Short mmCIF file of C-alpha atoms and ligand atoms in Angstrom, two decimals:
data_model
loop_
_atom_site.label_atom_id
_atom_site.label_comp_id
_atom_site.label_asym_id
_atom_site.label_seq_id
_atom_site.Cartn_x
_atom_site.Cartn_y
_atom_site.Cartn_z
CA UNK V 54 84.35 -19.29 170.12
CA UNK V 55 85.39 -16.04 168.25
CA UNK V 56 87.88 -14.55 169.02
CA UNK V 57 87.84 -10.70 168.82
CA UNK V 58 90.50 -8.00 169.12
CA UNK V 59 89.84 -4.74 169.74
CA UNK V 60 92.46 -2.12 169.12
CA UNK V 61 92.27 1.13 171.51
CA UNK V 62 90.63 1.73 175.25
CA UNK V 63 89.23 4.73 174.85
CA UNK V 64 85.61 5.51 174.58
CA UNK V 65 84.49 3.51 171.65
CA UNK V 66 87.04 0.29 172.82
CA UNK V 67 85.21 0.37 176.20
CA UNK V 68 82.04 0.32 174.89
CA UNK V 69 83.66 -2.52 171.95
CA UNK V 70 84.49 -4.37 174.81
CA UNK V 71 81.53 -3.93 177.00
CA UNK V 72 79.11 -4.91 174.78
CA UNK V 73 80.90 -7.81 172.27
CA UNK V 74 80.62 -11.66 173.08
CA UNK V 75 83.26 -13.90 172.66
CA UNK V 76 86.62 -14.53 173.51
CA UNK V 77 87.77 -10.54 172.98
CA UNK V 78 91.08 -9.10 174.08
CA UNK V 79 91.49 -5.21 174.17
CA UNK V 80 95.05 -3.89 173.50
CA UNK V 81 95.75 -0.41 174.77
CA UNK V 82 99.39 1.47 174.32
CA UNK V 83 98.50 3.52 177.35
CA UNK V 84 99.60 1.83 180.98
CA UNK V 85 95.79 2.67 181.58
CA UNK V 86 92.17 2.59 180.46
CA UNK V 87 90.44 5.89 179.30
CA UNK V 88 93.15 8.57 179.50
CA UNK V 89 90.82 10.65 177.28
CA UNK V 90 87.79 10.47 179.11
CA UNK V 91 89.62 11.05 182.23
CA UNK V 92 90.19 14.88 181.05
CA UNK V 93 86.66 15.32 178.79
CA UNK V 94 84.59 18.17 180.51
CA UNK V 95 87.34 19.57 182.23
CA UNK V 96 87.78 16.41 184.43
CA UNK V 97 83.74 16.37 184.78
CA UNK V 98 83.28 14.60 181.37
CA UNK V 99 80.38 15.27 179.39
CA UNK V 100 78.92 12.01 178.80
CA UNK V 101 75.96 12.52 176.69
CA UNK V 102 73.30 14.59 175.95
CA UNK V 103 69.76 13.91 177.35
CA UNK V 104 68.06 15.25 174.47
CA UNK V 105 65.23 13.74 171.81
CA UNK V 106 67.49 11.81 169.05
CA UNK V 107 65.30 14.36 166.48
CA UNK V 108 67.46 16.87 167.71
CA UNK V 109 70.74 15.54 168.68
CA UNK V 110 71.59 14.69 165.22
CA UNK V 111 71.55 18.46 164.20
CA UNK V 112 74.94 18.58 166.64
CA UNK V 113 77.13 15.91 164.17
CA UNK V 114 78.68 17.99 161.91
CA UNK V 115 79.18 14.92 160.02
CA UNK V 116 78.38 11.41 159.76
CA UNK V 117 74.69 12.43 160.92
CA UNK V 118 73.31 9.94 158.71
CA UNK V 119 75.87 7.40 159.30
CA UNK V 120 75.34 7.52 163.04
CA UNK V 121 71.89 7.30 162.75
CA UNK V 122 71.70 3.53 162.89
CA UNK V 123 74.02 2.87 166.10
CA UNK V 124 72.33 6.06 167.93
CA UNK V 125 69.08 4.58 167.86
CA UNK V 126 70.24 0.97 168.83
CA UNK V 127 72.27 2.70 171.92
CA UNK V 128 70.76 6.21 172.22
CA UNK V 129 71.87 8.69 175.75
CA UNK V 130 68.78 6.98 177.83
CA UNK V 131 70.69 3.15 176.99
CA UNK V 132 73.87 5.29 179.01
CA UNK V 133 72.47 6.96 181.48
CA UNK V 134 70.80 3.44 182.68
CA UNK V 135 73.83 1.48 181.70
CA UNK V 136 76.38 3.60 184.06
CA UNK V 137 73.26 3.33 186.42
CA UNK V 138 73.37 -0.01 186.47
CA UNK V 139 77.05 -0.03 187.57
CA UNK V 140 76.40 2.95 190.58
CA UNK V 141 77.21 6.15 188.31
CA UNK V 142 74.38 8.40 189.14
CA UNK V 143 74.28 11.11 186.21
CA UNK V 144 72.91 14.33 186.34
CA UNK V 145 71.70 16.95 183.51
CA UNK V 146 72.96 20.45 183.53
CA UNK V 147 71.93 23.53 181.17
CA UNK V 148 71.96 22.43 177.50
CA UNK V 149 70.85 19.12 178.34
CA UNK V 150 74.20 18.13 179.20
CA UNK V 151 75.27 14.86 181.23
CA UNK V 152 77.59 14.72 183.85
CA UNK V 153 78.70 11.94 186.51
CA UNK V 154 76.78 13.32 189.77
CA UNK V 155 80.19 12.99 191.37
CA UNK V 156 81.41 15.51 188.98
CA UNK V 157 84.28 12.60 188.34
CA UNK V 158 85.17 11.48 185.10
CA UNK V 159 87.34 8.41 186.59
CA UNK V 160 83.49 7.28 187.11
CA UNK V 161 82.80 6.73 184.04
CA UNK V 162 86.13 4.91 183.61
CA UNK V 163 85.47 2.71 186.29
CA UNK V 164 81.78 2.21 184.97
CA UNK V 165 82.68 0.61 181.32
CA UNK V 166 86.14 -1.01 183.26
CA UNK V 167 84.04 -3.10 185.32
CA UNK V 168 81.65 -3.65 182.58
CA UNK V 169 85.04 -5.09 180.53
CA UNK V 170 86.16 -6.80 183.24
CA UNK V 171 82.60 -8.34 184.01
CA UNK V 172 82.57 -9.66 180.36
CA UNK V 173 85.22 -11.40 180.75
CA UNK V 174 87.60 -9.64 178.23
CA UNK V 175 91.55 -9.90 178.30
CA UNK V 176 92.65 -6.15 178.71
CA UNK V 177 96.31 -5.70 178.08
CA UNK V 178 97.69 -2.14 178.91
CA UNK V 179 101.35 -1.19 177.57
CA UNK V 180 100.59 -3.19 174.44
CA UNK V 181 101.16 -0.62 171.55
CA UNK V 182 99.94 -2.27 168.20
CA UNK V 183 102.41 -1.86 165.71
CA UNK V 184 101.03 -4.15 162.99
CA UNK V 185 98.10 -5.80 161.57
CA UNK V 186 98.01 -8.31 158.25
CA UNK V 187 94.86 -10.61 157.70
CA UNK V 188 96.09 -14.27 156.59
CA UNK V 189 93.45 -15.79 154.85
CA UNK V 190 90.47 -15.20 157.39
CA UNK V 191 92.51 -14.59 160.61
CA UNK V 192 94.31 -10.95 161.44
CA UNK V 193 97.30 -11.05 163.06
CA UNK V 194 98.56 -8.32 165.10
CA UNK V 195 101.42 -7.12 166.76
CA UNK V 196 101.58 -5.55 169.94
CA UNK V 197 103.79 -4.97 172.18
CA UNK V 198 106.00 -7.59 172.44
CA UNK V 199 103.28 -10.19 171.47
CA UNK V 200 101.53 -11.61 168.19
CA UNK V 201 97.91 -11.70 168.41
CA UNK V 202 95.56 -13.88 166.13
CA UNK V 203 91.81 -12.83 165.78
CA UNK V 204 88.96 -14.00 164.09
CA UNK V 205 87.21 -10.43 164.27
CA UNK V 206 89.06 -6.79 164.70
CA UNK V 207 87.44 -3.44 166.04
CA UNK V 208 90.24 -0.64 165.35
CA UNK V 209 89.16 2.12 167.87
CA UNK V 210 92.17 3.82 168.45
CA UNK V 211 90.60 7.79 167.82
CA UNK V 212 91.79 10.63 166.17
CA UNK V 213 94.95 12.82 166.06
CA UNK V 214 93.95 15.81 169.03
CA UNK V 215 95.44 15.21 172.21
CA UNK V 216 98.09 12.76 171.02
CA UNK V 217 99.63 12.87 174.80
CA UNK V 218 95.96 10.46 175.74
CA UNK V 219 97.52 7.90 173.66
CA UNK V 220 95.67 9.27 170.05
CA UNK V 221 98.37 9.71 167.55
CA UNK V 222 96.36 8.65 164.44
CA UNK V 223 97.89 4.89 164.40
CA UNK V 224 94.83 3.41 162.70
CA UNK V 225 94.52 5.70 159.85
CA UNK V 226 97.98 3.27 159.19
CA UNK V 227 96.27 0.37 159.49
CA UNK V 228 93.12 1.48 157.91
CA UNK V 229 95.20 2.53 154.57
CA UNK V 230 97.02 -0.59 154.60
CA UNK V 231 93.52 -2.76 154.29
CA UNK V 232 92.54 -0.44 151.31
CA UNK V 233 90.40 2.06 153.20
CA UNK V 234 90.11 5.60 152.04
CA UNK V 235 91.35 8.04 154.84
CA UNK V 236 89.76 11.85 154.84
CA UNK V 237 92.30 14.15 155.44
CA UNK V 238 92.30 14.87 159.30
CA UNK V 239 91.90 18.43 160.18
CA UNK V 240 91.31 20.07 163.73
CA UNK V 241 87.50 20.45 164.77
CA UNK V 242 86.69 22.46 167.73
CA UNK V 243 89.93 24.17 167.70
CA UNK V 244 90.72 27.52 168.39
CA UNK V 245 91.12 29.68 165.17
CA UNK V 246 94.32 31.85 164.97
CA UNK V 247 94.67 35.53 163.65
CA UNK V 248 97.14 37.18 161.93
CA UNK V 249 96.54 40.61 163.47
CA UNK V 250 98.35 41.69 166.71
CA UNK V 251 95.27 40.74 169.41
CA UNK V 252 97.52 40.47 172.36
CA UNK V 253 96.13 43.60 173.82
CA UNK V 254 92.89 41.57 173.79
CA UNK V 255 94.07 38.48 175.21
CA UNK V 256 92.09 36.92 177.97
CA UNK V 257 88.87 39.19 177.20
CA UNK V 258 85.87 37.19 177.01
CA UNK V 259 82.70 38.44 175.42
CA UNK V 260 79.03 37.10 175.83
CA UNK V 261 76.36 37.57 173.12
CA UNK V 262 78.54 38.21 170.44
CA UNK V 263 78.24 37.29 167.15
CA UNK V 264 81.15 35.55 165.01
CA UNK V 265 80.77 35.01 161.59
CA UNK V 266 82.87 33.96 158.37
CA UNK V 267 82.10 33.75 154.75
CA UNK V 268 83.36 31.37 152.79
CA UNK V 269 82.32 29.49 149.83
CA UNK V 270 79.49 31.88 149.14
CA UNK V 271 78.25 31.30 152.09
CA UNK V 272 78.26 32.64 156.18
CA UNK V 273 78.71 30.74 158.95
CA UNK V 274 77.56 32.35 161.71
CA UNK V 275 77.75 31.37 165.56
CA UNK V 276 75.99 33.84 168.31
CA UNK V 277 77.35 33.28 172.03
CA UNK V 278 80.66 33.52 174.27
CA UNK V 279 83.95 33.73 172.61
CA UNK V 280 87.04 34.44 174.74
CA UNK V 281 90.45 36.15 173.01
CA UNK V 282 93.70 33.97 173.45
CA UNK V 283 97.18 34.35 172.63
CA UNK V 284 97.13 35.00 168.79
CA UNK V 285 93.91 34.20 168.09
CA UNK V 286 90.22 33.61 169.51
CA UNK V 287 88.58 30.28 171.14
CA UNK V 288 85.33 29.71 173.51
CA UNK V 289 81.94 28.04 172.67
CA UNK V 290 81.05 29.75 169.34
CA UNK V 291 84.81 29.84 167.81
CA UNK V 292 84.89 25.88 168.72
CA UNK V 293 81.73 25.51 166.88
CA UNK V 294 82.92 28.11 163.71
CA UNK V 295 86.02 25.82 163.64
CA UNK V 296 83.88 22.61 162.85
CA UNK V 297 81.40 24.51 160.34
CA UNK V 298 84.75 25.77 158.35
CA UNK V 299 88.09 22.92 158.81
CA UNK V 300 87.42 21.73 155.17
CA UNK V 301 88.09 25.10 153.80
CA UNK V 302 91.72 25.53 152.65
CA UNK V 303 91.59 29.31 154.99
CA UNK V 304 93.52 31.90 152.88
CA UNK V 305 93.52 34.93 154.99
CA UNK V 306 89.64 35.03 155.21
CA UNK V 307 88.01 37.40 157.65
CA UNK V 308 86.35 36.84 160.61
CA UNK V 309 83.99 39.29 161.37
CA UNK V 310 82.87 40.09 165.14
CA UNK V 311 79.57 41.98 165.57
CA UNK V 312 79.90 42.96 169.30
CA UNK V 313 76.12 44.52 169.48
CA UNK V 314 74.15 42.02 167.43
CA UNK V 315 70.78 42.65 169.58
CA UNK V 316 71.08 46.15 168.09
CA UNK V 317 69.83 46.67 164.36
CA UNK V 318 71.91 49.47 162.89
CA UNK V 319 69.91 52.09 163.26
CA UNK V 320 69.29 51.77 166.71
CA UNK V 321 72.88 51.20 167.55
CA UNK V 322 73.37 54.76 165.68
CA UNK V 323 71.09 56.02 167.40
CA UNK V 324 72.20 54.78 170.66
CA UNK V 325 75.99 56.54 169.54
CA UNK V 326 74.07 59.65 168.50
CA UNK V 327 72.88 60.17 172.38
CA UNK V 328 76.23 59.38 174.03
CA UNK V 329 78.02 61.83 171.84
CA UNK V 330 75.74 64.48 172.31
CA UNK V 331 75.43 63.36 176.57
CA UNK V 332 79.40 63.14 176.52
CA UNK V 333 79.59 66.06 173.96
CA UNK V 334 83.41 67.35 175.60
CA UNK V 335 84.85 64.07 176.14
CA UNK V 336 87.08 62.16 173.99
CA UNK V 337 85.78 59.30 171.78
CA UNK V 338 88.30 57.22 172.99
CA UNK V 339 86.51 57.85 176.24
CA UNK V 340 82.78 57.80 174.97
CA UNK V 341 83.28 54.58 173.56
CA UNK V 342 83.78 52.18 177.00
CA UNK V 343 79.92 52.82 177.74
CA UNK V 344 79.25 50.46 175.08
CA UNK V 345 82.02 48.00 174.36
CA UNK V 346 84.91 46.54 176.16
CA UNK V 347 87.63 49.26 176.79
CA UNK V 348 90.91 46.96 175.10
CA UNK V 349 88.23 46.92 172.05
CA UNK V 350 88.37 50.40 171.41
CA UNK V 351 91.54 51.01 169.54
CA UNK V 352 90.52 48.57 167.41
CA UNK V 353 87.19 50.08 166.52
CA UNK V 354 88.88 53.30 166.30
CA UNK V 355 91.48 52.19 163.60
CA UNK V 356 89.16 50.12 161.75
CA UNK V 357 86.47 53.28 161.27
CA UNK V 358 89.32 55.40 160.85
CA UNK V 359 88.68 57.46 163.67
CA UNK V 360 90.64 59.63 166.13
CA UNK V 361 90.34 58.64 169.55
CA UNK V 362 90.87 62.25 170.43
CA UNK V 363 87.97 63.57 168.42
CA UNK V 364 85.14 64.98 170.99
CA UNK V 365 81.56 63.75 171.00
CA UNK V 366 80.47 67.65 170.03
CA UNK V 367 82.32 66.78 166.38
CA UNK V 368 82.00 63.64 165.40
CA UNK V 369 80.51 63.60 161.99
CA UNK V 370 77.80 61.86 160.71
CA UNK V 371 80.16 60.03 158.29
CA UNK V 372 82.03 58.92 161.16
CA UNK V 373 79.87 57.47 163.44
CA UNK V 374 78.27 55.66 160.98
CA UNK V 375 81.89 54.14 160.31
CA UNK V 376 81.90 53.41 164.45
CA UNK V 377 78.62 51.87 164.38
CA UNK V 378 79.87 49.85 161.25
CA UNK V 379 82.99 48.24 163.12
CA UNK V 380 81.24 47.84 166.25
CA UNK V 381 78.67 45.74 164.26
CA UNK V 382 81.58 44.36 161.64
CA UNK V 383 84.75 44.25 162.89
CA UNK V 384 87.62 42.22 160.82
CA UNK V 385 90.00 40.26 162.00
CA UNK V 386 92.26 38.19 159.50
CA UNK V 387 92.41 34.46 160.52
CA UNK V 388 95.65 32.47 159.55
CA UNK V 389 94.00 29.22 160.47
CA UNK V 390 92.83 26.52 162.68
CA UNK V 391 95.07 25.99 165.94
CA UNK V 392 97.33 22.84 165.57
CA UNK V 393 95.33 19.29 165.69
CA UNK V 394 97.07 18.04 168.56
CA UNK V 395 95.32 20.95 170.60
CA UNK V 396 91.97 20.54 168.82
CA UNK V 397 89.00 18.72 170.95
CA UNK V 398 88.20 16.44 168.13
CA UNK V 399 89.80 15.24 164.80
CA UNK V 400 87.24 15.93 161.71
CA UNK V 401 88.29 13.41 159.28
CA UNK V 402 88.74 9.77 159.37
CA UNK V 403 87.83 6.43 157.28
CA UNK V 404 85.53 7.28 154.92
CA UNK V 405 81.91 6.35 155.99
CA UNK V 406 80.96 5.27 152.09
CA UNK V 407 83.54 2.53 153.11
CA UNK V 408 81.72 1.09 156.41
CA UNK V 409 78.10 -0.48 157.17
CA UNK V 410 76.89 2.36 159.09
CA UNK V 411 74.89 -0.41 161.11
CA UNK V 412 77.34 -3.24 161.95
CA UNK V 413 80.82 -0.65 161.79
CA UNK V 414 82.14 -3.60 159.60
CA UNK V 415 84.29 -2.60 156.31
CA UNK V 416 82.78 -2.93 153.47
CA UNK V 417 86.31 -3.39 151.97
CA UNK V 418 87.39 -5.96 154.20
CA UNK V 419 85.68 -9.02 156.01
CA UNK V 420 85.76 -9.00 159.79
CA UNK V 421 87.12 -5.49 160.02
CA UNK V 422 85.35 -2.81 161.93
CA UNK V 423 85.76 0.58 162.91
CA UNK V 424 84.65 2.86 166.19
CA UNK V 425 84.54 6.03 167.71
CA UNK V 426 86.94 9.14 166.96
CA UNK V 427 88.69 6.98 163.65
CA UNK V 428 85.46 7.29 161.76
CA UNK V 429 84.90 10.49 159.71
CA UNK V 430 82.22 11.70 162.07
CA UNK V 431 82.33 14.55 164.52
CA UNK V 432 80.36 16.67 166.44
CA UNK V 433 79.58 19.81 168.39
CA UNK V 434 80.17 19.99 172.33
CA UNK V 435 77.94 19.25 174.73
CA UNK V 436 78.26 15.28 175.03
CA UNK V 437 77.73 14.44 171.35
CA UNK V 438 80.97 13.29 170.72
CA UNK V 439 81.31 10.76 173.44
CA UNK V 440 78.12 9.09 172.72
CA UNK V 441 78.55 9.09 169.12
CA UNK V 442 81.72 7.13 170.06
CA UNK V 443 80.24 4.77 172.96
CA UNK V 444 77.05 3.79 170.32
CA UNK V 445 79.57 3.22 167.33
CA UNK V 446 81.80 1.09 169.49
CA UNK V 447 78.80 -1.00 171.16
CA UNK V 448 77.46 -1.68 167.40
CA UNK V 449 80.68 -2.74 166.46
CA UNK V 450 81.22 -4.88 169.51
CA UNK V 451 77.74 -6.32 169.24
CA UNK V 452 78.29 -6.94 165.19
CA UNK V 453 81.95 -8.69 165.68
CA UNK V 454 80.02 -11.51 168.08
CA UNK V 455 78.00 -12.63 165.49
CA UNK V 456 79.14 -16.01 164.07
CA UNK V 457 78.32 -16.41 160.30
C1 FAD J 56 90.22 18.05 176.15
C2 FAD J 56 89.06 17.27 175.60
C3 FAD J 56 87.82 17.35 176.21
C4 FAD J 56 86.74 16.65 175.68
N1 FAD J 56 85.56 16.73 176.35
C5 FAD J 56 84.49 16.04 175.86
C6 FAD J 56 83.26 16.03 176.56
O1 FAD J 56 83.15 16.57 177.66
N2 FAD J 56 82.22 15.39 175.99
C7 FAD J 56 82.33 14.70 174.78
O2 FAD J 56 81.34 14.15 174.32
N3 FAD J 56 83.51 14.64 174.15
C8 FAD J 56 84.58 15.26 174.66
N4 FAD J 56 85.79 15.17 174.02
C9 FAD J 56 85.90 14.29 172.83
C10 FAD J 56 85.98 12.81 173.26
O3 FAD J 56 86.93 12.68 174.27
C11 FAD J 56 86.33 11.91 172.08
O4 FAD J 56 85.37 12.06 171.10
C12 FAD J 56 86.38 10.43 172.48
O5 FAD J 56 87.24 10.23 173.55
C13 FAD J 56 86.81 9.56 171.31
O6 FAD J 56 86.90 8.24 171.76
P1 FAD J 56 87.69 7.11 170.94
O7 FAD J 56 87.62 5.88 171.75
O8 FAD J 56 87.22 7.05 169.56
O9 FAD J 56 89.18 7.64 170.85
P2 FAD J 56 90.25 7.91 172.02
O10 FAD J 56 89.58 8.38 173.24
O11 FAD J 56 91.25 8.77 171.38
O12 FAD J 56 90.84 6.48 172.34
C14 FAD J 56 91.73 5.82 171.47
C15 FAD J 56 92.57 4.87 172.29
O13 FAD J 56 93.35 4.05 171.41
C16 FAD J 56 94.63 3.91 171.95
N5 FAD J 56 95.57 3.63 170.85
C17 FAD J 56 95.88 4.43 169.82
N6 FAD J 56 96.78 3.84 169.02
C18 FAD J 56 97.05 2.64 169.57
C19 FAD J 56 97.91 1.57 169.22
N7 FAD J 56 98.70 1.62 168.14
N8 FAD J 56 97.95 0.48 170.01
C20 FAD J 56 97.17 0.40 171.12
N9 FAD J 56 96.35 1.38 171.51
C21 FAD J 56 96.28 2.49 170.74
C22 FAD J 56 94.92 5.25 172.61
O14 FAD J 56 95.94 5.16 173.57
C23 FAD J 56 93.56 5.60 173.20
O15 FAD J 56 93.42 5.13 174.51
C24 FAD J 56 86.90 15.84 174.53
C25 FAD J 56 88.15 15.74 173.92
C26 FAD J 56 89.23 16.43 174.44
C27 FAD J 56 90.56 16.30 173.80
#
């Protein structure tokens, strides 16, 4: 019988070890299974999306192609009814995303733990690999205190982001060692960081706004919420921005916020022409609130070079078409991507040129294989990247069964 090691119990182990056949063994560092999942959706976790394939594969930034393959062989339907099978009820919320009716991720834990434990494979917890060498066609492995010998190995052990869940980029180590090409790991789905002073705008969150940066001759452009943090911005379209732009070496590039982007510029002029004249004696500074947030305005102000003190009655033509410009463009300098270790998902990984997108086995090396978050493939929110890593890690679980 083969035996089969498979490094890592987060999503795309679980789904390794859920799915291979054999006499497999699952080492995880972590005294427990999943600590990822456990805090995915904000302790709901996002499980999938129950959309057509024809349009989930628009939400991988990259490795669309790659994923293909496993996605159709274990596609969101195959989940739903597998964690049916085992008593997780899911349900579908706006954007087609899937939750655990219990709103629990420890479900889904429990759902692909008893599906482990059902195929009968050895899980050891506490057992934090520390090295892997093949010898001729075995691999041995140390772990914890232990040597391991396998026939077959499925490195899932994720990305760099969250390194406290156990993912502190240990197979990129192992991956380099067998010859594999790593692409440099940068933050996806981060928060972006500014260099000007926002902390007068820290906590405001803004709906149908639109944030866009060019770069590379060309804009990336994201229209939705976006929330200001501490030094810089985050929310659903900056998380999104982040993914479209990590492979850019950012050197001070704008980012440009149009706060009214349902207005064309002529109608938002217009729409500034008739509060200055209705509000002809007040301030700008107070003129401005009816249309944008109030902790905004100084910014709009300084950017149009505008007093706040100037009354609707004179405002020049000149200037409010300078307003209406920064309302509609206004620059922020970004110093770069928040840290990795905060980011949602590491972009980056072994090279995908380097593994059979169908199987997950190396190309480089027999018997190898690959899973999940390690891979260079990532994705937008909204359940993509858990299913992306529960279909890679079934292929490759499936694949390392096969004797020759
Ligand atoms: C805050 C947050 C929220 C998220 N929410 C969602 C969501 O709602 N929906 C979604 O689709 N995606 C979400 N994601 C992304 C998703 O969690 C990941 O894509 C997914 O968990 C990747 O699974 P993985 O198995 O490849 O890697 P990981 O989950 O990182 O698992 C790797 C495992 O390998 C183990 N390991 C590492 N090195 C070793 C070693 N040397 N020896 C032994 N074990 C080792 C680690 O301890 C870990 O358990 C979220 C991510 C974060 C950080």
């Amino acid at each position: 019988m083969l035996k089969i090691g498979i490094l890592g119990g987060g999503a795309a182990g679980l789904a390794a070890a859920a799915f291979c056949k054999g006499d497999a063994t699952l080492l995880e560092k972590n005294e427990k299974l999943g600590k990822k999942i456990y805090i995915t959706g904000k302790g709901r976790c996002n499980v999938t999306n129950n959309c057509a394939l024809y349009e989930f594969f628009p939400n991988i930034v990259r490795g669309e192609k790659f994923m293909m393959s496993s996605l159709n062989a274990f596609p969101p339907p195959a989940l739903m009814a597998f964690l049916s099978d085992r008593g997780v009820r899911t349900k579908t919320e706006r954007g087609n995303r899937v939750f655990p009716a219990s709103d629990k991720s420890s479900d889904i834990i429990k759902a692909f733990a008893s599906a482990v434990a059902e195929n009968g494979v050895k899980v050891m917890l506490g057992t934090d690999v520390k090295s892997v060498e093949k010898s001729g066609n075995a691999f041995c492995v140390i772990g914890g205190n232990e040597k391991f010998v396998f026939d077959r190995l499925i490195v899932a052990t994720g990305g760099l982001s969250y390194p406290s869940t156990g993912s502190t980029g240990d197979g990129y180590e192992i991956a380099r060692a067998f010859g594999h090409t790593v692409i440099p790991p940068t933050p996806a789905l981060s928060a972006i960081e500014l260099s000007d002073n926002v902390k007068p705008l820290e906590g405001l969150s803004l709906k149908n706004v639109r944030a866009s940066v060019r770069l590379g001759g060309k804009t990336y452009s994201e229209f939705g919420e976006m929330l200001f943090t501490d030094g810089g911005v985050s929310g659903p379209i900056i998380l999104t921005l982040s993914s479209r732009i990590n492979r850019f070496a950012l050197r001070s590039e704008k980012l440009c916020i149009d706060f009214k982007p349902a207005l064309s510029p002529e109608t938002l002029d217009a729409r500034l022409s008739g509060d200055f004249k209705e509000f002809h004696n007040k301030d700008l500074a107070n003129i401005l609130p009816e249309l944008l947030p109030k902790a905004v305005i100084p910014y709009v102000l300084k950017q149009s070079g505008v007093s706040g003190s100037v009354k609707g009655h004179s405002v020049t033509r000149e200037q409010r078409y300078a307003i209406g410009y920064s309302v509609k463009n206004l620059m922020f300098t970004m110093r770069g991507l928040a840290d990795i270790s905060g980011a949602i998902i590491t972009s980056g990984g072994i090279d995908l040129t380097e593994v059979n997108p169908k199987t997950m086995e190396s190309k480089l090396v027999k018997g190898l294989y690959f899973a999940g978050e390690i891979l260079d493939v990532d994705a937008l929110t909204g359940g993509y990247n858990l299913q992306c890593a529960f279909s890679s890690g079934r292929a490759a679980g499936l694949a390392a069964s096969e004797e020759v």
